[in-house]
Amino acid sequence: QNESTVTITVLGASGDLAKKKIFPALFALYYEDCLPKHFTIFGFARTKMTHAELRTMISKTLTCRIDKRENCDKKMDKFLDRCFYHSGQYDSQEDFAELNRKMREHEGGRVSNRLFYLSIPPNIFTEAVRCASQSASSVNGWTRVIVEKPFGRDSESSAALTKTLKQYLLEDQIFRIDHYLGKELVENLSIMRFSNLIFEPLWSRQYIRNVQLIFSEDFGTEGRGGYFDNYGIIRDIMQNHLLQILALFAMETPVSLDAEDIRNEKVKVLRSMRPLSLEDVVIGQYKSHTKGRTTYPGYTDDTTVPKDSLTPTFAAAALFIDNARWDGVPFLMKAGKALHNKIAEIRVQFRHVPGNLYNRNFGTDLDRATNELVIRVQPDEAIYLKINNKIPGLGMRLDRSYLNLHYAARYSKEIPDAYERLLLDAIEGERRLFIRSDELNAAWSLFTPVLKELEKKKIIPEYYPYGSRGPVGAHYLAARYNVRWGDIG
Ligand code: BG6
């Protein structure tokens, strides 16, 4: 009787994110015995569907990725038995009241905890939250809501969204997700910095020349043009994923590992940053490109995108943190779609060795001789440090070499998907990896002025061919700060 239950409702259950990420993550947690004993999952969407149809739909994307043990299929069936479907309108109190009745049947009088996952378009967030909180929130346990971005389009719309959400929820019930915070190597950043003596003393303007945050995808918007065109790459990737990484990278040591202590430090560093200025941004948009027999479509060839769209699918930016630790160090960001590769990484370029005895061995290209620490977030996770080394043998020839922590070689266990970690944290009430509203405000303050200016002045993006390395303007921007992008070789 006193045992508690958790009911997870995925709003937008027939959408892409639910199918590709949320249900598979829930299954992986179930597979690893991480879900509470009494749990039920509801898919909620407007589409009419039976429980069996939902199960068939999601079973296609559930994978036994952990291993191929034969009991995986059995576990999958058991998991699917606990998934139900409820069709309803997102703004209908009755539909949520009906959901509430069904939830209660499953809860069987136990203490009920309820997690709602808003995997729905932002224009229906508020209504869905209102209905869920008024008609289907828990009466004797907790109610939490996971919200996916976009959290507004700028400072004002984001503040308005927070204000309306807070009419129905307390701040600590809102779990704003940024799935990059759930990625293994992003989570590892703090461990790397704060539990190794060799990094933290170097972590400042004294030793670091510049920091680069790079995100690139080798595919275009592919069917997501309708959403993307309203946001663009700065809002889609930089203002959240890359900025969150930057905050973790650059924050001061938190008082403890407590969620509030960590988030306090993140807010502090974000608030020490200068809002991005127009001259420190380069934007680009991919255009169609033919390679061999294949023609890759341009951004505006997407039928859901207006032909005259100026929305950037690529951006490079130089950001600065005006505090004692980082004064003058450029933090360069680069994010783009339809580029030549898929990668997310952090590159830390260290300063030159003063009076280096071996300078002459590097000829005129001294920049190549500086140390560089690379944290490859994905794919093929790794942390490696470029060092100078003598090539074994007679004479004195130097070489750039690597100290390399390659995850696949070091750890045999597969790395969990970011959504697994974040869903588990939300169920357990761990808020460390979720974005607090003051963090969100600080993040928007940095990008809102430039976003408005780009739109008002109708700045034309630099066009780049699908599958290329992106606009050359990104190199000029970096060069202005004496930086060479580390990923270019
Ligand atoms: C999402 C963006 O937040 O992150 C997408 O909206 C992007 O445009 C995706 O493709 C990238 O996530 P991941 O985990 O595949 O790198």
Coordinates of C-alpha atoms and ligand atoms in Angstrom, one line a residue:
Q1 CA 0.0 0.0 0.0
N2 CA 2.8 2.4 0.9
E3 CA 5.0 1.6 -2.0
S4 CA 5.2 4.3 -4.6
T5 CA 4.6 4.1 -8.3
V6 CA 5.9 6.2 -11.2
T7 CA 3.8 7.0 -14.2
I8 CA 5.6 8.4 -17.1
T9 CA 3.5 10.1 -19.8
V10 CA 5.1 11.0 -23.0
L11 CA 3.1 13.8 -24.7
G12 CA 3.7 13.7 -28.4
A13 CA 4.1 9.9 -28.3
S14 CA 3.8 9.5 -32.1
G15 CA 6.5 12.1 -32.8
D16 CA 10.1 11.5 -33.9
L17 CA 11.8 12.3 -30.6
A18 CA 9.5 9.9 -28.7
K19 CA 10.1 7.1 -31.1
K20 CA 13.8 7.6 -31.6
K21 CA 14.9 8.6 -28.2
I22 CA 12.4 8.6 -25.3
F23 CA 10.9 5.1 -25.6
P24 CA 14.2 3.5 -26.4
A25 CA 15.8 5.3 -23.4
L26 CA 13.0 4.1 -21.1
F27 CA 13.5 0.6 -22.4
A28 CA 17.2 0.7 -21.8
L29 CA 16.6 1.9 -18.2
Y30 CA 14.1 -1.0 -17.7
Y31 CA 16.6 -3.4 -19.2
E32 CA 19.2 -2.3 -16.7
D33 CA 16.7 -2.6 -13.9
C34 CA 16.9 1.2 -13.3
L35 CA 13.2 1.9 -13.4
P36 CA 11.2 1.7 -10.1
K37 CA 9.4 -1.6 -9.5
H38 CA 5.9 -0.1 -10.1
F39 CA 6.0 2.0 -13.2
T40 CA 3.6 2.6 -16.1
I41 CA 4.2 4.4 -19.3
F42 CA 1.5 6.3 -21.2
G43 CA 1.9 7.5 -24.7
F44 CA -0.4 10.6 -25.2
A45 CA -1.1 12.2 -28.6
R46 CA -3.9 13.4 -30.8
T47 CA -3.7 10.4 -33.3
K48 CA -6.1 7.7 -32.6
M49 CA -4.3 4.5 -31.8
T50 CA -4.8 1.3 -29.7
H51 CA -2.4 0.1 -27.0
A52 CA -1.3 -2.6 -29.4
E53 CA -0.6 -0.1 -32.2
L54 CA 1.5 2.0 -29.8
R55 CA 3.5 -1.1 -28.8
T56 CA 4.1 -2.1 -32.4
M57 CA 5.2 1.4 -33.2
I58 CA 7.7 1.7 -30.4
S59 CA 8.9 -1.9 -30.6
K60 CA 10.5 -1.0 -34.0
T61 CA 12.9 1.4 -32.3
L62 CA 13.7 -0.5 -29.1
T63 CA 17.0 -2.2 -29.3
C64 CA 18.9 -4.6 -27.1
R65 CA 21.9 -2.4 -27.5
I66 CA 23.4 -3.4 -24.2
D67 CA 24.1 -6.9 -25.3
K68 CA 22.4 -9.7 -27.2
R69 CA 21.4 -11.8 -24.2
E70 CA 18.5 -14.0 -25.2
N71 CA 16.2 -12.7 -22.5
C72 CA 16.2 -9.4 -24.3
D73 CA 13.1 -10.2 -26.3
K74 CA 11.3 -11.4 -23.2
K75 CA 12.2 -8.2 -21.4
M76 CA 11.0 -6.2 -24.4
D77 CA 7.7 -7.9 -24.2
K78 CA 7.4 -7.3 -20.5
F79 CA 8.3 -3.6 -21.1
L80 CA 5.7 -3.2 -23.8
D81 CA 3.1 -4.7 -21.6
R82 CA 3.6 -1.7 -19.3
C83 CA 3.1 0.8 -22.1
F84 CA -0.3 2.2 -22.8
Y85 CA -1.8 4.7 -25.1
H86 CA -4.2 7.5 -24.5
S87 CA -5.4 9.7 -27.3
G88 CA -6.5 13.2 -26.5
Q89 CA -6.2 16.9 -27.3
Y90 CA -3.4 18.8 -25.5
D91 CA -5.8 21.5 -24.4
S92 CA -8.6 19.3 -23.2
Q93 CA -9.2 19.1 -19.4
E94 CA -11.5 16.1 -20.0
D95 CA -8.9 14.2 -22.0
F96 CA -6.4 14.7 -19.2
A97 CA -9.0 13.8 -16.6
E98 CA -9.6 10.6 -18.4
L99 CA -5.9 10.0 -18.5
N100 CA -5.9 10.6 -14.7
R101 CA -8.5 7.9 -14.2
K102 CA -6.5 5.4 -16.2
M103 CA -3.4 6.3 -14.3
R104 CA -5.2 5.7 -11.0
E105 CA -6.3 2.3 -12.1
H106 CA -2.6 1.3 -12.7
E107 CA -1.4 2.9 -9.5
G108 CA -3.7 0.7 -7.5
G109 CA -3.9 3.0 -4.5
R110 CA -0.2 3.4 -4.1
V111 CA 1.6 6.7 -3.7
S112 CA 1.6 8.1 -7.2
N113 CA 4.5 10.0 -8.7
R114 CA 4.0 11.4 -12.2
L115 CA 6.4 12.5 -14.8
F116 CA 5.2 14.2 -17.9
Y117 CA 7.5 14.5 -20.9
L118 CA 6.6 17.4 -23.2
S119 CA 7.8 16.2 -26.6
I120 CA 5.4 18.5 -28.4
P121 CA 5.7 21.8 -30.4
P122 CA 6.2 24.9 -28.2
N123 CA 2.9 26.5 -29.2
I124 CA 1.0 23.9 -27.2
F125 CA 3.4 23.7 -24.2
T126 CA 1.3 26.0 -22.0
E127 CA -2.0 24.4 -22.6
A128 CA -0.6 20.9 -22.1
V129 CA 1.0 21.9 -18.8
R130 CA -2.2 23.6 -17.7
C131 CA -4.3 20.5 -18.4
A132 CA -1.8 18.1 -17.0
S133 CA -1.3 20.0 -13.8
Q134 CA -4.9 20.7 -13.2
S135 CA -6.4 17.4 -14.2
A136 CA -3.6 14.8 -14.0
S137 CA -1.1 15.8 -11.4
S138 CA -0.4 13.6 -8.4
V139 CA -2.3 14.1 -5.2
N140 CA 0.0 12.3 -2.9
G141 CA 3.4 12.2 -4.6
W142 CA 5.5 14.3 -6.9
T143 CA 4.6 15.7 -10.3
R144 CA 7.4 16.7 -12.6
V145 CA 7.5 18.0 -16.2
I146 CA 10.3 17.5 -18.6
V147 CA 10.4 20.3 -21.2
E148 CA 12.3 20.1 -24.4
K149 CA 13.6 23.1 -26.2
P150 CA 12.9 25.5 -27.8
F151 CA 12.4 27.5 -24.6
G152 CA 11.3 30.6 -26.5
R153 CA 13.0 32.4 -29.4
D154 CA 14.6 35.2 -27.5
S155 CA 14.8 36.7 -24.0
E156 CA 11.3 38.0 -24.0
S157 CA 9.5 35.0 -25.3
S158 CA 11.5 32.7 -23.0
A159 CA 10.7 34.8 -20.0
A160 CA 7.0 34.8 -21.0
L161 CA 7.1 31.0 -21.3
T162 CA 8.7 30.6 -17.9
K163 CA 6.1 32.9 -16.4
T164 CA 3.2 31.0 -17.8
L165 CA 4.7 27.6 -16.9
K166 CA 5.1 28.9 -13.3
Q167 CA 1.4 29.6 -13.1
Y168 CA 1.0 25.9 -13.0
L169 CA 4.3 24.5 -11.7
L170 CA 7.0 25.4 -9.2
E171 CA 10.5 25.9 -10.6
D172 CA 11.6 22.6 -9.1
Q173 CA 8.9 20.7 -10.9
I174 CA 10.2 21.9 -14.3
F175 CA 13.0 19.9 -15.8
R176 CA 14.3 21.8 -18.8
I177 CA 16.3 19.3 -20.8
D178 CA 19.4 19.9 -22.8
H179 CA 20.4 16.5 -23.9
Y180 CA 24.0 17.5 -24.4
L181 CA 24.3 17.6 -20.7
G182 CA 23.5 13.9 -20.6
K183 CA 26.3 13.0 -22.9
E184 CA 29.0 11.0 -21.2
L185 CA 31.9 13.3 -22.1
V186 CA 30.1 16.4 -21.1
E187 CA 29.3 14.9 -17.8
N188 CA 32.9 13.9 -17.5
L189 CA 34.1 17.5 -17.9
S190 CA 33.8 18.3 -14.2
I191 CA 35.5 15.0 -13.2
M192 CA 38.3 15.8 -15.6
R193 CA 38.8 19.3 -14.3
F194 CA 38.2 18.8 -10.6
S195 CA 39.6 15.4 -9.8
N196 CA 42.9 15.6 -11.7
L197 CA 45.6 17.9 -10.4
I198 CA 47.2 18.4 -13.8
F199 CA 44.3 20.2 -15.5
E200 CA 42.8 22.7 -13.1
P201 CA 46.0 24.7 -12.5
L202 CA 46.2 25.3 -16.3
W203 CA 42.6 26.2 -16.7
S204 CA 42.9 30.0 -17.2
R205 CA 44.0 32.8 -19.4
Q206 CA 47.5 32.2 -18.1
Y207 CA 47.9 29.0 -20.0
I208 CA 45.0 28.7 -22.4
R209 CA 45.2 30.6 -25.7
N210 CA 41.7 29.8 -26.9
V211 CA 38.9 27.3 -26.5
Q212 CA 36.9 25.9 -29.5
L213 CA 33.4 24.3 -29.3
I214 CA 32.6 22.6 -32.5
F215 CA 29.4 20.9 -33.6
S216 CA 29.0 19.6 -37.1
E217 CA 26.5 17.3 -38.8
D218 CA 26.9 15.7 -42.2
F219 CA 23.2 15.9 -43.0
G220 CA 20.8 18.7 -43.6
T221 CA 17.5 19.6 -41.9
E222 CA 15.8 16.6 -43.6
G223 CA 12.1 17.0 -43.0
R224 CA 12.6 19.3 -39.9
G225 CA 12.8 22.4 -42.1
G226 CA 9.5 23.6 -40.8
Y227 CA 10.7 23.7 -37.2
F228 CA 14.2 24.7 -38.1
D229 CA 13.4 27.7 -40.2
N230 CA 11.8 29.5 -37.3
Y231 CA 14.9 29.0 -35.1
G232 CA 18.2 28.5 -37.1
I233 CA 21.4 27.1 -35.9
I234 CA 22.3 29.7 -33.3
R235 CA 19.1 28.9 -31.4
D236 CA 19.1 25.2 -32.2
I237 CA 22.7 24.4 -31.1
M238 CA 24.7 27.4 -29.9
Q239 CA 22.5 29.1 -27.4
N240 CA 21.9 25.7 -25.6
H241 CA 24.1 22.8 -26.4
L242 CA 27.4 24.6 -27.0
L243 CA 26.8 27.2 -24.4
Q244 CA 26.0 24.6 -21.7
I245 CA 29.3 22.9 -22.5
L246 CA 31.1 26.2 -22.3
A247 CA 29.5 26.9 -18.9
L248 CA 30.7 23.6 -17.5
F249 CA 34.1 24.1 -19.0
A250 CA 34.6 27.6 -17.7
M251 CA 32.8 27.8 -14.4
E252 CA 34.6 28.1 -11.0
T253 CA 34.8 25.2 -8.7
P254 CA 31.3 24.6 -7.2
V255 CA 30.9 24.5 -3.4
S256 CA 29.7 20.9 -3.7
L257 CA 28.2 18.5 -6.2
D258 CA 24.7 19.6 -5.2
A259 CA 22.6 20.7 -8.2
E260 CA 22.1 24.2 -6.9
D261 CA 25.8 24.7 -6.2
I262 CA 26.7 23.6 -9.7
R263 CA 24.0 25.6 -11.3
N264 CA 25.0 28.7 -9.3
E265 CA 28.4 28.5 -10.8
K266 CA 27.1 28.0 -14.3
V267 CA 24.9 31.1 -14.0
K268 CA 27.8 33.1 -12.7
V269 CA 30.0 32.3 -15.6
L270 CA 27.2 32.9 -18.1
R271 CA 26.5 36.3 -16.5
S272 CA 30.2 37.2 -16.8
M273 CA 30.0 36.8 -20.6
R274 CA 29.7 39.7 -23.0
P275 CA 26.7 39.5 -25.2
L276 CA 27.7 38.3 -28.7
S277 CA 28.2 41.2 -31.1
L278 CA 27.4 41.1 -34.8
E279 CA 31.0 41.5 -35.9
D280 CA 31.8 38.4 -34.0
V281 CA 29.4 36.2 -35.9
V282 CA 29.5 34.6 -39.3
I283 CA 26.4 32.9 -40.6
G284 CA 26.0 30.4 -43.5
Q285 CA 23.4 28.4 -45.3
Y286 CA 24.0 25.3 -47.3
K287 CA 23.1 25.1 -51.0
S288 CA 22.7 22.1 -53.3
H289 CA 25.8 20.3 -54.4
T290 CA 26.3 17.5 -56.8
K291 CA 29.0 14.9 -56.1
G292 CA 29.4 12.1 -58.6
R293 CA 25.9 11.0 -59.5
T294 CA 24.3 12.3 -56.3
T295 CA 22.8 15.7 -55.9
Y296 CA 22.4 16.8 -52.3
P297 CA 19.6 19.3 -51.8
G298 CA 20.1 22.9 -50.6
Y299 CA 18.4 24.1 -47.4
T300 CA 15.8 26.1 -49.4
D301 CA 15.0 23.0 -51.5
D302 CA 13.2 21.6 -48.5
T303 CA 9.6 22.1 -49.3
T304 CA 8.8 23.2 -45.8
V305 CA 11.3 26.1 -46.0
P306 CA 10.5 29.4 -47.7
K307 CA 12.5 29.8 -50.9
D308 CA 13.9 33.2 -49.7
S309 CA 14.8 32.0 -46.2
L310 CA 17.9 33.6 -44.7
T311 CA 17.9 31.3 -41.7
P312 CA 21.4 30.2 -40.9
T313 CA 22.3 26.5 -41.0
F314 CA 25.8 27.3 -40.0
A315 CA 27.3 29.9 -37.6
A316 CA 30.7 30.7 -36.1
A317 CA 31.0 33.0 -33.2
A318 CA 33.6 34.5 -30.9
L319 CA 32.6 34.8 -27.3
F320 CA 34.4 36.3 -24.3
I321 CA 34.1 35.8 -20.5
D322 CA 35.0 39.0 -18.7
N323 CA 36.2 37.6 -15.5
A324 CA 39.6 37.2 -13.9
R325 CA 40.1 33.7 -15.1
W326 CA 39.2 34.1 -18.7
D327 CA 39.8 37.7 -19.6
G328 CA 40.8 38.0 -23.2
V329 CA 40.6 34.3 -24.1
P330 CA 38.4 33.8 -27.2
F331 CA 35.8 31.0 -26.9
L332 CA 35.1 30.1 -30.5
M333 CA 32.0 28.3 -31.4
K334 CA 31.2 26.7 -34.7
A335 CA 28.0 24.8 -35.5
G336 CA 26.6 23.6 -38.8
K337 CA 24.5 21.2 -40.7
A338 CA 25.2 19.6 -44.1
L339 CA 28.9 19.7 -43.5
H340 CA 31.6 17.2 -44.4
N341 CA 31.5 15.3 -41.1
K342 CA 29.6 14.6 -38.0
I343 CA 31.4 15.6 -34.8
A344 CA 31.1 17.4 -31.5
E345 CA 34.2 18.3 -29.7
I346 CA 35.9 20.8 -27.4
R347 CA 39.4 21.9 -28.3
V348 CA 41.7 23.7 -25.9
Q349 CA 44.7 25.3 -27.4
F350 CA 47.4 26.1 -24.9
R351 CA 49.9 29.0 -25.1
H352 CA 53.4 28.7 -26.5
V353 CA 56.1 27.5 -24.3
P354 CA 58.0 30.7 -23.4
G355 CA 61.6 30.6 -24.7
N356 CA 61.1 27.1 -26.1
L357 CA 64.5 25.6 -26.7
Y358 CA 63.1 23.6 -29.5
N359 CA 61.4 26.4 -31.4
R360 CA 63.7 26.1 -34.3
N361 CA 62.6 22.4 -34.8
F362 CA 59.2 23.6 -35.7
G363 CA 60.3 26.1 -38.4
T364 CA 58.0 29.1 -38.7
D365 CA 54.8 27.4 -37.7
L366 CA 55.1 27.7 -33.9
D367 CA 51.3 27.4 -33.4
R368 CA 51.6 23.8 -34.4
A369 CA 53.9 23.2 -31.5
T370 CA 51.5 24.2 -28.8
N371 CA 49.7 21.6 -26.8
E372 CA 46.1 21.0 -27.6
L373 CA 43.6 19.1 -25.5
V374 CA 40.7 17.6 -27.5
I375 CA 37.6 16.2 -25.8
R376 CA 35.6 14.4 -28.5
V377 CA 32.1 14.3 -27.3
Q378 CA 30.9 12.2 -30.2
P379 CA 31.3 10.0 -32.2
D380 CA 33.9 7.6 -31.0
E381 CA 34.4 9.3 -27.6
A382 CA 37.9 10.3 -26.7
I383 CA 40.1 12.7 -24.7
Y384 CA 43.5 13.2 -26.2
L385 CA 46.3 15.6 -25.6
K386 CA 48.6 16.6 -28.4
I387 CA 52.2 16.8 -27.2
N388 CA 55.6 17.2 -28.7
N389 CA 57.8 14.3 -28.8
K390 CA 61.2 13.3 -30.1
I391 CA 61.0 10.8 -33.0
P392 CA 63.1 7.9 -31.7
G393 CA 66.5 7.5 -33.3
L394 CA 69.6 9.4 -33.9
G395 CA 69.5 13.1 -34.5
M396 CA 66.8 15.5 -33.3
R397 CA 63.5 15.4 -35.1
L398 CA 60.4 16.3 -33.3
D399 CA 56.9 15.1 -33.8
R400 CA 53.4 15.9 -32.7
S401 CA 52.1 12.9 -30.8
Y402 CA 49.1 12.0 -28.7
L403 CA 48.3 10.9 -25.2
N404 CA 45.0 9.3 -25.9
L405 CA 42.1 8.1 -23.8
H406 CA 40.0 6.3 -26.4
Y407 CA 36.8 5.2 -24.8
A408 CA 36.1 2.2 -27.0
A409 CA 39.6 0.8 -26.3
R410 CA 39.5 1.6 -22.5
Y411 CA 35.9 0.6 -21.6
S412 CA 34.1 -2.4 -23.0
K413 CA 30.7 -1.2 -21.7
E414 CA 28.6 0.7 -24.2
I415 CA 28.0 4.3 -23.4
P416 CA 24.4 5.0 -22.5
D417 CA 22.4 7.5 -24.6
A418 CA 22.1 11.0 -23.1
Y419 CA 18.3 10.5 -22.7
E420 CA 18.7 7.5 -20.4
R421 CA 20.8 9.5 -17.9
L422 CA 18.5 12.4 -18.0
L423 CA 15.2 10.4 -17.7
L424 CA 16.7 8.5 -14.8
D425 CA 17.7 11.8 -13.1
A426 CA 14.3 13.3 -13.6
I427 CA 12.7 10.2 -12.0
E428 CA 15.1 10.4 -9.1
G429 CA 14.7 14.1 -8.7
E430 CA 18.3 14.9 -9.5
R431 CA 18.3 18.4 -11.1
R432 CA 22.0 18.9 -11.7
L433 CA 21.8 18.3 -15.5
F434 CA 18.7 20.4 -16.1
I435 CA 18.6 24.1 -16.9
R436 CA 17.3 26.4 -14.2
S437 CA 15.3 29.5 -15.2
D438 CA 18.1 32.0 -14.3
E439 CA 20.6 30.0 -16.4
L440 CA 18.2 30.1 -19.3
N441 CA 17.7 33.9 -19.0
A442 CA 21.5 34.4 -18.9
A443 CA 21.9 32.2 -22.0
W444 CA 19.3 34.2 -23.9
S445 CA 20.8 37.5 -22.9
L446 CA 24.0 36.6 -24.7
F447 CA 22.4 35.8 -28.0
T448 CA 19.2 37.8 -28.2
P449 CA 20.7 41.1 -29.3
V450 CA 22.6 39.5 -32.2
L451 CA 19.7 37.3 -33.2
K452 CA 17.5 40.4 -33.5
E453 CA 20.1 42.3 -35.4
L454 CA 20.6 39.5 -37.9
E455 CA 16.9 39.4 -38.5
K456 CA 16.3 43.1 -38.6
K457 CA 19.2 43.8 -41.0
K458 CA 18.3 40.7 -43.0
I459 CA 22.0 39.6 -43.1
I460 CA 22.6 37.3 -46.0
P461 CA 24.2 34.1 -45.0
E462 CA 27.4 33.0 -46.7
Y463 CA 26.4 30.0 -48.9
Y464 CA 28.3 26.8 -48.7
P465 CA 28.0 23.6 -50.7
Y466 CA 26.3 20.6 -49.0
G467 CA 29.0 18.4 -47.6
S468 CA 31.7 21.1 -47.5
R469 CA 33.7 22.5 -44.6
G470 CA 31.4 25.5 -44.3
P471 CA 31.9 29.2 -45.1
V472 CA 35.3 30.5 -45.3
G473 CA 34.2 33.5 -43.2
A474 CA 34.6 31.2 -40.2
H475 CA 38.4 31.2 -40.8
Y476 CA 38.6 35.0 -41.1
L477 CA 36.7 35.3 -37.8
A478 CA 39.1 33.0 -36.1
A479 CA 42.1 34.6 -37.7
R480 CA 41.0 38.0 -36.3
Y481 CA 41.7 36.5 -32.8
N482 CA 44.9 34.7 -33.9
V483 CA 43.1 31.4 -33.9
R484 CA 43.2 28.5 -36.3
W485 CA 40.4 26.0 -36.1
G486 CA 41.8 22.8 -34.7
D487 CA 39.6 20.5 -36.6
I488 CA 40.9 21.7 -39.9
G489 CA 44.3 20.0 -39.3
Ligands
BG6_1 C1 19.0 18.8 -31.3 C2 18.8 19.7 -32.5 O1 18.8 19.5 -30.1 O2 20.2 18.1 -31.4 C3 19.1 19.0 -33.8 O3 17.5 20.3 -32.5 C4 20.4 18.2 -33.8 O4 19.1 19.9 -34.9 C5 20.5 17.4 -32.5 O5 20.4 17.4 -34.9 C6 21.9 16.7 -32.4 O6 21.9 15.8 -31.3 P1 22.9 14.6 -31.3 O7 22.7 14.0 -30.0 O8 22.5 13.7 -32.4 O9 24.2 15.2 -31.5

